Amino acid sequence: MKAINLNTLKSTAAALCMSVFALPAIAQAAERTIIGVDISGSSTFSTEQHSANEAGRYVSSYVLGLETLPHDLMLVSLGDAGLAQRAIDVRVTLTNRRATSPRRMGPEFGGYLSAIPGLLSSGQLQADNSTSLLSFFRSLEPVCAVGGSTIMLFTDGIEWSDEVQGRGFLDGRVGLPAPSHPFLQGCTVEMHGLGQLRADQNAAGLEERLIPIWRDWLTAAGADDVRVTGSFFNF
């Protein structure tokens, strides 16, 4: 997977956004995939190169396999709540044209994910201090209401926010609040890497505990289809 620096990511993002805005009629009719990557300090996807490479390969393969075009594709960072806090926000509408084809964009988007640990370690990208997964999922209600959306997250699954006390959730003393209504109806949701923390943190038993917690929560939130995995998401 090729390395991509932050300036390349930003310039590519600007060019891709221009292609999206140039095709408003197509973009409205497209199915869509939103890919979120956890850049909190505990996430293995932001701190361990092997994990970032695995996420990159998974995304590249997924994009290469998309056959129904046009298809809106978006990559965002997960961490602090709110649009203004998104350090990564790259969008493109996949088409049959070579510049925006799945064959071209698959390796491109995979490369973005594999580059994240290097960007963080070099200071070009800053890790977030929290992970507001609940806030992110709730913000998807209007997207899911339209239908035809896949949400794909790469995260350790640790909710660490004003709403859920992170240390308590990590230790199993605090749970997730029940969804207020099925706001994810119309979306397929994947969460990958649950319980996988950076190498210097103890993750014993975390994967086994978090997978059913999030699977049940996403189902209760109305997601059309749910896939939740831990360390073997790329198999």
PDB file of C-alpha atoms in Angstrom:
ATOM      1  CA  MET A   1       0.000   0.000   0.000  1.00  0.00           C
ATOM      2  CA  LYS A   2       1.567   3.274  -1.031  1.00  0.00           C
ATOM      3  CA  ALA A   3       2.350   5.935   1.557  1.00  0.00           C
ATOM      4  CA  ILE A   4       0.494   9.249   1.309  1.00  0.00           C
ATOM      5  CA  ASN A   5       1.466  12.405   3.159  1.00  0.00           C
ATOM      6  CA  LEU A   6      -1.037  14.913   4.513  1.00  0.00           C
ATOM      7  CA  ASN A   7      -0.470  17.492   1.772  1.00  0.00           C
ATOM      8  CA  THR A   8      -1.141  14.852  -0.874  1.00  0.00           C
ATOM      9  CA  LEU A   9      -4.288  13.782   0.949  1.00  0.00           C
ATOM     10  CA  LYS A  10      -5.539  17.370   1.161  1.00  0.00           C
ATOM     11  CA  SER A  11      -4.832  18.173  -2.482  1.00  0.00           C
ATOM     12  CA  THR A  12      -6.404  14.928  -3.625  1.00  0.00           C
ATOM     13  CA  ALA A  13      -9.409  15.607  -1.434  1.00  0.00           C
ATOM     14  CA  ALA A  14      -9.874  19.024  -3.033  1.00  0.00           C
ATOM     15  CA  ALA A  15      -9.735  17.548  -6.528  1.00  0.00           C
ATOM     16  CA  LEU A  16     -12.151  14.770  -5.619  1.00  0.00           C
ATOM     17  CA  CYS A  17     -14.604  17.203  -4.044  1.00  0.00           C
ATOM     18  CA  MET A  18     -14.553  19.226  -7.269  1.00  0.00           C
ATOM     19  CA  SER A  19     -15.536  16.101  -9.200  1.00  0.00           C
ATOM     20  CA  VAL A  20     -18.425  15.503  -6.783  1.00  0.00           C
ATOM     21  CA  PHE A  21     -19.733  19.077  -7.099  1.00  0.00           C
ATOM     22  CA  ALA A  22     -19.486  18.867 -10.887  1.00  0.00           C
ATOM     23  CA  LEU A  23     -21.941  15.955 -10.921  1.00  0.00           C
ATOM     24  CA  PRO A  24     -24.896  16.965  -8.718  1.00  0.00           C
ATOM     25  CA  ALA A  25     -27.528  14.979 -10.618  1.00  0.00           C
ATOM     26  CA  ILE A  26     -25.420  11.822 -10.560  1.00  0.00           C
ATOM     27  CA  ALA A  27     -24.474  12.216  -6.888  1.00  0.00           C
ATOM     28  CA  GLN A  28     -28.127  12.446  -5.838  1.00  0.00           C
ATOM     29  CA  ALA A  29     -28.932   9.126  -7.512  1.00  0.00           C
ATOM     30  CA  ALA A  30     -25.896   7.227  -6.234  1.00  0.00           C
ATOM     31  CA  GLU A  31     -25.652   4.649  -3.511  1.00  0.00           C
ATOM     32  CA  ARG A  32     -23.072   5.634  -0.934  1.00  0.00           C
ATOM     33  CA  THR A  33     -20.426   4.326   1.458  1.00  0.00           C
ATOM     34  CA  ILE A  34     -19.117   6.306   4.420  1.00  0.00           C
ATOM     35  CA  ILE A  35     -15.815   5.023   5.820  1.00  0.00           C
ATOM     36  CA  GLY A  36     -14.798   6.221   9.269  1.00  0.00           C
ATOM     37  CA  VAL A  37     -11.377   5.660  10.835  1.00  0.00           C
ATOM     38  CA  ASP A  38     -10.709   6.107  14.548  1.00  0.00           C
ATOM     39  CA  ILE A  39      -7.774   8.472  15.160  1.00  0.00           C
ATOM     40  CA  SER A  40      -8.022   8.504  18.949  1.00  0.00           C
ATOM     41  CA  GLY A  41      -4.864   7.804  20.912  1.00  0.00           C
ATOM     42  CA  SER A  42      -5.928   4.266  21.851  1.00  0.00           C
ATOM     43  CA  SER A  43      -6.876   3.058  18.370  1.00  0.00           C
ATOM     44  CA  THR A  44      -4.626   0.482  16.759  1.00  0.00           C
ATOM     45  CA  PHE A  45      -5.568   1.925  13.347  1.00  0.00           C
ATOM     46  CA  SER A  46      -3.889   5.206  14.230  1.00  0.00           C
ATOM     47  CA  THR A  47      -0.898   3.820  16.111  1.00  0.00           C
ATOM     48  CA  GLU A  48       0.068   0.453  14.569  1.00  0.00           C
ATOM     49  CA  GLN A  49       1.196   0.296  10.946  1.00  0.00           C
ATOM     50  CA  HIS A  50       0.146  -3.338  10.515  1.00  0.00           C
ATOM     51  CA  SER A  51      -3.429  -2.554  11.535  1.00  0.00           C
ATOM     52  CA  ALA A  52      -3.568   0.500   9.274  1.00  0.00           C
ATOM     53  CA  ASN A  53      -2.300  -1.600   6.370  1.00  0.00           C
ATOM     54  CA  GLU A  54      -4.981  -4.232   7.018  1.00  0.00           C
ATOM     55  CA  ALA A  55      -7.678  -1.556   7.043  1.00  0.00           C
ATOM     56  CA  GLY A  56      -6.247  -0.134   3.828  1.00  0.00           C
ATOM     57  CA  ARG A  57      -6.313  -3.506   2.106  1.00  0.00           C
ATOM     58  CA  TYR A  58      -9.887  -4.119   3.244  1.00  0.00           C
ATOM     59  CA  VAL A  59     -11.087  -0.754   1.925  1.00  0.00           C
ATOM     60  CA  SER A  60      -9.189  -1.105  -1.338  1.00  0.00           C
ATOM     61  CA  SER A  61     -10.726  -4.520  -1.968  1.00  0.00           C
ATOM     62  CA  TYR A  62     -14.188  -3.247  -1.055  1.00  0.00           C
ATOM     63  CA  VAL A  63     -13.995  -0.285  -3.438  1.00  0.00           C
ATOM     64  CA  LEU A  64     -12.586  -2.425  -6.244  1.00  0.00           C
ATOM     65  CA  GLY A  65     -15.591  -4.728  -5.850  1.00  0.00           C
ATOM     66  CA  LEU A  66     -18.218  -1.987  -6.258  1.00  0.00           C
ATOM     67  CA  GLU A  67     -20.110  -2.634  -9.476  1.00  0.00           C
ATOM     68  CA  THR A  68     -23.183  -0.383  -9.247  1.00  0.00           C
ATOM     69  CA  LEU A  69     -22.135   3.074 -10.369  1.00  0.00           C
ATOM     70  CA  PRO A  70     -22.318   5.954  -9.660  1.00  0.00           C
ATOM     71  CA  HIS A  71     -21.455   5.424  -5.985  1.00  0.00           C
ATOM     72  CA  ASP A  72     -20.649   8.180  -3.489  1.00  0.00           C
ATOM     73  CA  LEU A  73     -17.585   7.373  -1.383  1.00  0.00           C
ATOM     74  CA  MET A  74     -16.552   9.309   1.721  1.00  0.00           C
ATOM     75  CA  LEU A  75     -13.667   8.864   4.184  1.00  0.00           C
ATOM     76  CA  VAL A  76     -13.796  10.717   7.511  1.00  0.00           C
ATOM     77  CA  SER A  77     -11.893  10.575  10.773  1.00  0.00           C
ATOM     78  CA  LEU A  78     -13.630   9.495  13.979  1.00  0.00           C
ATOM     79  CA  GLY A  79     -12.855  11.069  17.310  1.00  0.00           C
ATOM     80  CA  ASP A  80     -14.144  14.313  18.728  1.00  0.00           C
ATOM     81  CA  ALA A  81     -17.760  15.048  17.886  1.00  0.00           C
ATOM     82  CA  GLY A  82     -18.692  17.629  15.267  1.00  0.00           C
ATOM     83  CA  LEU A  83     -17.948  18.402  11.644  1.00  0.00           C
ATOM     84  CA  ALA A  84     -15.418  21.077  12.541  1.00  0.00           C
ATOM     85  CA  GLN A  85     -13.236  18.480  14.262  1.00  0.00           C
ATOM     86  CA  ARG A  86     -12.843  16.144  11.275  1.00  0.00           C
ATOM     87  CA  ALA A  87      -9.163  16.032  10.431  1.00  0.00           C
ATOM     88  CA  ILE A  88      -9.884  13.767   7.435  1.00  0.00           C
ATOM     89  CA  ASP A  89     -12.771  14.366   5.052  1.00  0.00           C
ATOM     90  CA  VAL A  90     -12.320  13.013   1.513  1.00  0.00           C
ATOM     91  CA  ARG A  91     -15.230  12.493  -0.910  1.00  0.00           C
ATOM     92  CA  VAL A  92     -15.635  11.295  -4.468  1.00  0.00           C
ATOM     93  CA  THR A  93     -18.387   9.962  -6.712  1.00  0.00           C
ATOM     94  CA  LEU A  94     -17.205   6.733  -8.327  1.00  0.00           C
ATOM     95  CA  THR A  95     -18.087   6.535 -12.017  1.00  0.00           C
ATOM     96  CA  ASN A  96     -17.098   4.606 -15.130  1.00  0.00           C
ATOM     97  CA  ARG A  97     -14.587   7.328 -15.990  1.00  0.00           C
ATOM     98  CA  ARG A  98     -10.971   6.329 -15.431  1.00  0.00           C
ATOM     99  CA  ALA A  99     -10.143   9.206 -13.044  1.00  0.00           C
ATOM    100  CA  THR A 100     -12.965   8.278 -10.641  1.00  0.00           C
ATOM    101  CA  SER A 101     -13.263   4.548 -11.311  1.00  0.00           C
ATOM    102  CA  PRO A 102     -13.202   1.918  -8.538  1.00  0.00           C
ATOM    103  CA  ARG A 103      -9.945   0.624 -10.043  1.00  0.00           C
ATOM    104  CA  ARG A 104      -8.325   4.022  -9.514  1.00  0.00           C
ATOM    105  CA  MET A 105      -9.988   4.980  -6.234  1.00  0.00           C
ATOM    106  CA  GLY A 106      -9.644   1.620  -4.452  1.00  0.00           C
ATOM    107  CA  PRO A 107      -5.862   1.841  -3.977  1.00  0.00           C
ATOM    108  CA  GLU A 108      -6.182   5.604  -3.392  1.00  0.00           C
ATOM    109  CA  PHE A 109      -8.545   5.283  -0.446  1.00  0.00           C
ATOM    110  CA  GLY A 110      -6.681   2.253   0.888  1.00  0.00           C
ATOM    111  CA  GLY A 111      -3.523   4.332   0.843  1.00  0.00           C
ATOM    112  CA  TYR A 112      -5.157   7.038   2.933  1.00  0.00           C
ATOM    113  CA  LEU A 113      -5.839   4.582   5.740  1.00  0.00           C
ATOM    114  CA  SER A 114      -2.383   3.023   5.634  1.00  0.00           C
ATOM    115  CA  ALA A 115      -0.778   6.473   5.864  1.00  0.00           C
ATOM    116  CA  ILE A 116      -2.483   7.509   9.121  1.00  0.00           C
ATOM    117  CA  PRO A 117       0.062   6.177  11.700  1.00  0.00           C
ATOM    118  CA  GLY A 118       2.885   7.926   9.872  1.00  0.00           C
ATOM    119  CA  LEU A 119       0.958  11.186   9.677  1.00  0.00           C
ATOM    120  CA  LEU A 120       0.234  11.064  13.408  1.00  0.00           C
ATOM    121  CA  SER A 121       3.770  10.140  14.448  1.00  0.00           C
ATOM    122  CA  SER A 122       5.212  12.955  12.304  1.00  0.00           C
ATOM    123  CA  GLY A 123       2.779  15.511  13.729  1.00  0.00           C
ATOM    124  CA  GLN A 124       1.073  16.197  10.390  1.00  0.00           C
ATOM    125  CA  LEU A 125      -2.139  14.835  11.908  1.00  0.00           C
ATOM    126  CA  GLN A 126      -3.252  15.200  15.527  1.00  0.00           C
ATOM    127  CA  ALA A 127      -4.871  12.362  17.510  1.00  0.00           C
ATOM    128  CA  ASP A 128      -8.265  13.099  19.044  1.00  0.00           C
ATOM    129  CA  ASN A 129      -8.723  12.972  22.804  1.00  0.00           C
ATOM    130  CA  SER A 130     -12.088  11.223  22.715  1.00  0.00           C
ATOM    131  CA  THR A 131     -14.208   8.910  20.582  1.00  0.00           C
ATOM    132  CA  SER A 132     -17.844   9.908  20.126  1.00  0.00           C
ATOM    133  CA  LEU A 133     -19.187   6.899  18.252  1.00  0.00           C
ATOM    134  CA  LEU A 134     -22.727   7.432  19.533  1.00  0.00           C
ATOM    135  CA  SER A 135     -22.776  11.002  18.267  1.00  0.00           C
ATOM    136  CA  PHE A 136     -21.452   9.872  14.898  1.00  0.00           C
ATOM    137  CA  PHE A 137     -24.106   7.178  14.514  1.00  0.00           C
ATOM    138  CA  ARG A 138     -26.909   9.546  15.464  1.00  0.00           C
ATOM    139  CA  SER A 139     -25.731  12.079  12.896  1.00  0.00           C
ATOM    140  CA  LEU A 140     -26.335   9.458  10.189  1.00  0.00           C
ATOM    141  CA  GLU A 141     -30.134   9.458  10.580  1.00  0.00           C
ATOM    142  CA  PRO A 142     -30.817  11.647   7.509  1.00  0.00           C
ATOM    143  CA  VAL A 143     -28.330   9.603   5.456  1.00  0.00           C
ATOM    144  CA  CYS A 144     -29.937   6.304   6.447  1.00  0.00           C
ATOM    145  CA  ALA A 145     -33.444   7.681   5.841  1.00  0.00           C
ATOM    146  CA  VAL A 146     -32.603   7.980   2.132  1.00  0.00           C
ATOM    147  CA  GLY A 147     -31.482   4.326   2.018  1.00  0.00           C
ATOM    148  CA  GLY A 148     -28.752   2.659   0.003  1.00  0.00           C
ATOM    149  CA  SER A 149     -25.931   3.485   2.412  1.00  0.00           C
ATOM    150  CA  THR A 150     -23.119   1.396   3.875  1.00  0.00           C
ATOM    151  CA  ILE A 151     -21.330   2.687   6.980  1.00  0.00           C
ATOM    152  CA  MET A 152     -17.901   1.127   7.552  1.00  0.00           C
ATOM    153  CA  LEU A 153     -15.961   1.989  10.706  1.00  0.00           C
ATOM    154  CA  PHE A 154     -12.443   1.026  11.771  1.00  0.00           C
ATOM    155  CA  THR A 155     -12.328   1.607  15.522  1.00  0.00           C
ATOM    156  CA  ASP A 156     -11.383   0.039  18.834  1.00  0.00           C
ATOM    157  CA  GLY A 157     -15.036   0.453  19.834  1.00  0.00           C
ATOM    158  CA  ILE A 158     -14.292   2.398  23.013  1.00  0.00           C
ATOM    159  CA  GLU A 159     -16.932   5.102  23.483  1.00  0.00           C
ATOM    160  CA  TRP A 160     -15.099   7.850  25.359  1.00  0.00           C
ATOM    161  CA  SER A 161     -17.231  10.973  25.423  1.00  0.00           C
ATOM    162  CA  ASP A 162     -19.244  13.361  27.575  1.00  0.00           C
ATOM    163  CA  GLU A 163     -22.118  10.903  27.322  1.00  0.00           C
ATOM    164  CA  VAL A 164     -20.288   7.707  28.351  1.00  0.00           C
ATOM    165  CA  GLN A 165     -17.464   7.640  30.890  1.00  0.00           C
ATOM    166  CA  GLY A 166     -14.685   6.040  28.889  1.00  0.00           C
ATOM    167  CA  ARG A 167     -12.776   4.372  31.703  1.00  0.00           C
ATOM    168  CA  GLY A 168     -15.955   2.781  32.999  1.00  0.00           C
ATOM    169  CA  PHE A 169     -16.913   1.541  29.541  1.00  0.00           C
ATOM    170  CA  LEU A 170     -13.418   0.147  29.012  1.00  0.00           C
ATOM    171  CA  ASP A 171     -13.583  -1.707  32.342  1.00  0.00           C
ATOM    172  CA  GLY A 172     -17.128  -2.988  31.796  1.00  0.00           C
ATOM    173  CA  ARG A 173     -18.708  -0.927  34.586  1.00  0.00           C
ATOM    174  CA  VAL A 174     -20.623   1.374  32.214  1.00  0.00           C
ATOM    175  CA  GLY A 175     -22.795   0.409  29.246  1.00  0.00           C
ATOM    176  CA  LEU A 176     -24.183   2.196  26.209  1.00  0.00           C
ATOM    177  CA  PRO A 177     -27.464   4.110  26.437  1.00  0.00           C
ATOM    178  CA  ALA A 178     -30.264   2.389  24.531  1.00  0.00           C
ATOM    179  CA  PRO A 179     -31.062   3.916  21.109  1.00  0.00           C
ATOM    180  CA  SER A 180     -34.062   6.243  21.329  1.00  0.00           C
ATOM    181  CA  HIS A 181     -35.507   4.976  18.017  1.00  0.00           C
ATOM    182  CA  PRO A 182     -34.367   3.026  14.916  1.00  0.00           C
ATOM    183  CA  PHE A 183     -32.456   5.926  13.347  1.00  0.00           C
ATOM    184  CA  LEU A 184     -30.065   3.633  11.427  1.00  0.00           C
ATOM    185  CA  GLN A 185     -32.855   2.034   9.401  1.00  0.00           C
ATOM    186  CA  GLY A 186     -31.814   2.193   5.744  1.00  0.00           C
ATOM    187  CA  CYS A 187     -28.086   1.689   6.470  1.00  0.00           C
ATOM    188  CA  THR A 188     -25.857  -1.361   6.473  1.00  0.00           C
ATOM    189  CA  VAL A 189     -23.260  -0.979   9.230  1.00  0.00           C
ATOM    190  CA  GLU A 190     -19.839  -2.583   9.616  1.00  0.00           C
ATOM    191  CA  MET A 191     -17.569  -2.060  12.613  1.00  0.00           C
ATOM    192  CA  HIS A 192     -14.077  -3.566  12.445  1.00  0.00           C
ATOM    193  CA  GLY A 193     -11.231  -3.878  14.945  1.00  0.00           C
ATOM    194  CA  LEU A 194     -13.286  -3.807  18.147  1.00  0.00           C
ATOM    195  CA  GLY A 195     -11.188  -4.373  21.239  1.00  0.00           C
ATOM    196  CA  GLN A 196      -7.923  -3.797  19.385  1.00  0.00           C
ATOM    197  CA  LEU A 197      -5.833  -1.251  21.274  1.00  0.00           C
ATOM    198  CA  ARG A 198      -2.366   0.103  20.687  1.00  0.00           C
ATOM    199  CA  ALA A 199       0.436  -2.301  21.597  1.00  0.00           C
ATOM    200  CA  ASP A 200       1.220  -0.876  25.053  1.00  0.00           C
ATOM    201  CA  GLN A 201      -2.375  -1.206  26.356  1.00  0.00           C
ATOM    202  CA  ASN A 202      -4.021  -4.268  27.874  1.00  0.00           C
ATOM    203  CA  ALA A 203      -6.845  -5.489  25.629  1.00  0.00           C
ATOM    204  CA  ALA A 204      -7.361  -8.914  27.240  1.00  0.00           C
ATOM    205  CA  GLY A 205     -10.983 -10.036  26.803  1.00  0.00           C
ATOM    206  CA  LEU A 206     -12.026  -6.706  25.320  1.00  0.00           C
ATOM    207  CA  GLU A 207     -12.842  -7.974  21.833  1.00  0.00           C
ATOM    208  CA  GLU A 208     -15.133 -10.704  23.154  1.00  0.00           C
ATOM    209  CA  ARG A 209     -17.006  -8.229  25.340  1.00  0.00           C
ATOM    210  CA  LEU A 210     -17.357  -5.336  22.885  1.00  0.00           C
ATOM    211  CA  ILE A 211     -18.493  -7.261  19.803  1.00  0.00           C
ATOM    212  CA  PRO A 212     -21.877  -8.359  21.213  1.00  0.00           C
ATOM    213  CA  ILE A 213     -22.400  -4.960  22.906  1.00  0.00           C
ATOM    214  CA  TRP A 214     -22.092  -3.068  19.632  1.00  0.00           C
ATOM    215  CA  ARG A 215     -23.865  -5.738  17.578  1.00  0.00           C
ATOM    216  CA  ASP A 216     -26.891  -5.542  19.860  1.00  0.00           C
ATOM    217  CA  TRP A 217     -26.823  -1.740  19.963  1.00  0.00           C
ATOM    218  CA  LEU A 218     -26.647  -1.365  16.173  1.00  0.00           C
ATOM    219  CA  THR A 219     -29.473  -3.869  15.738  1.00  0.00           C
ATOM    220  CA  ALA A 220     -31.598  -1.989  18.270  1.00  0.00           C
ATOM    221  CA  ALA A 221     -30.789   1.244  16.397  1.00  0.00           C
ATOM    222  CA  GLY A 222     -32.449  -0.262  13.322  1.00  0.00           C
ATOM    223  CA  ALA A 223     -29.502  -0.988  11.012  1.00  0.00           C
ATOM    224  CA  ASP A 224     -30.627  -3.121   8.064  1.00  0.00           C
ATOM    225  CA  ASP A 225     -27.603  -5.402   8.312  1.00  0.00           C
ATOM    226  CA  VAL A 226     -24.848  -5.490  10.931  1.00  0.00           C
ATOM    227  CA  ARG A 227     -21.312  -6.897  10.810  1.00  0.00           C
ATOM    228  CA  VAL A 228     -19.078  -6.429  13.848  1.00  0.00           C
ATOM    229  CA  THR A 229     -15.574  -7.919  13.992  1.00  0.00           C
ATOM    230  CA  GLY A 230     -12.407  -7.745  16.046  1.00  0.00           C
ATOM    231  CA  SER A 231      -8.916  -8.681  14.923  1.00  0.00           C
ATOM    232  CA  PHE A 232      -9.804 -10.894  11.963  1.00  0.00           C
ATOM    233  CA  PHE A 233     -11.928  -8.517   9.907  1.00  0.00           C
ATOM    234  CA  ASN A 234      -9.765  -8.961   6.822  1.00  0.00           C
ATOM    235  CA  PHE A 235     -10.286 -12.732   6.583  1.00  0.00           C
TER     236      PHE A 235
END
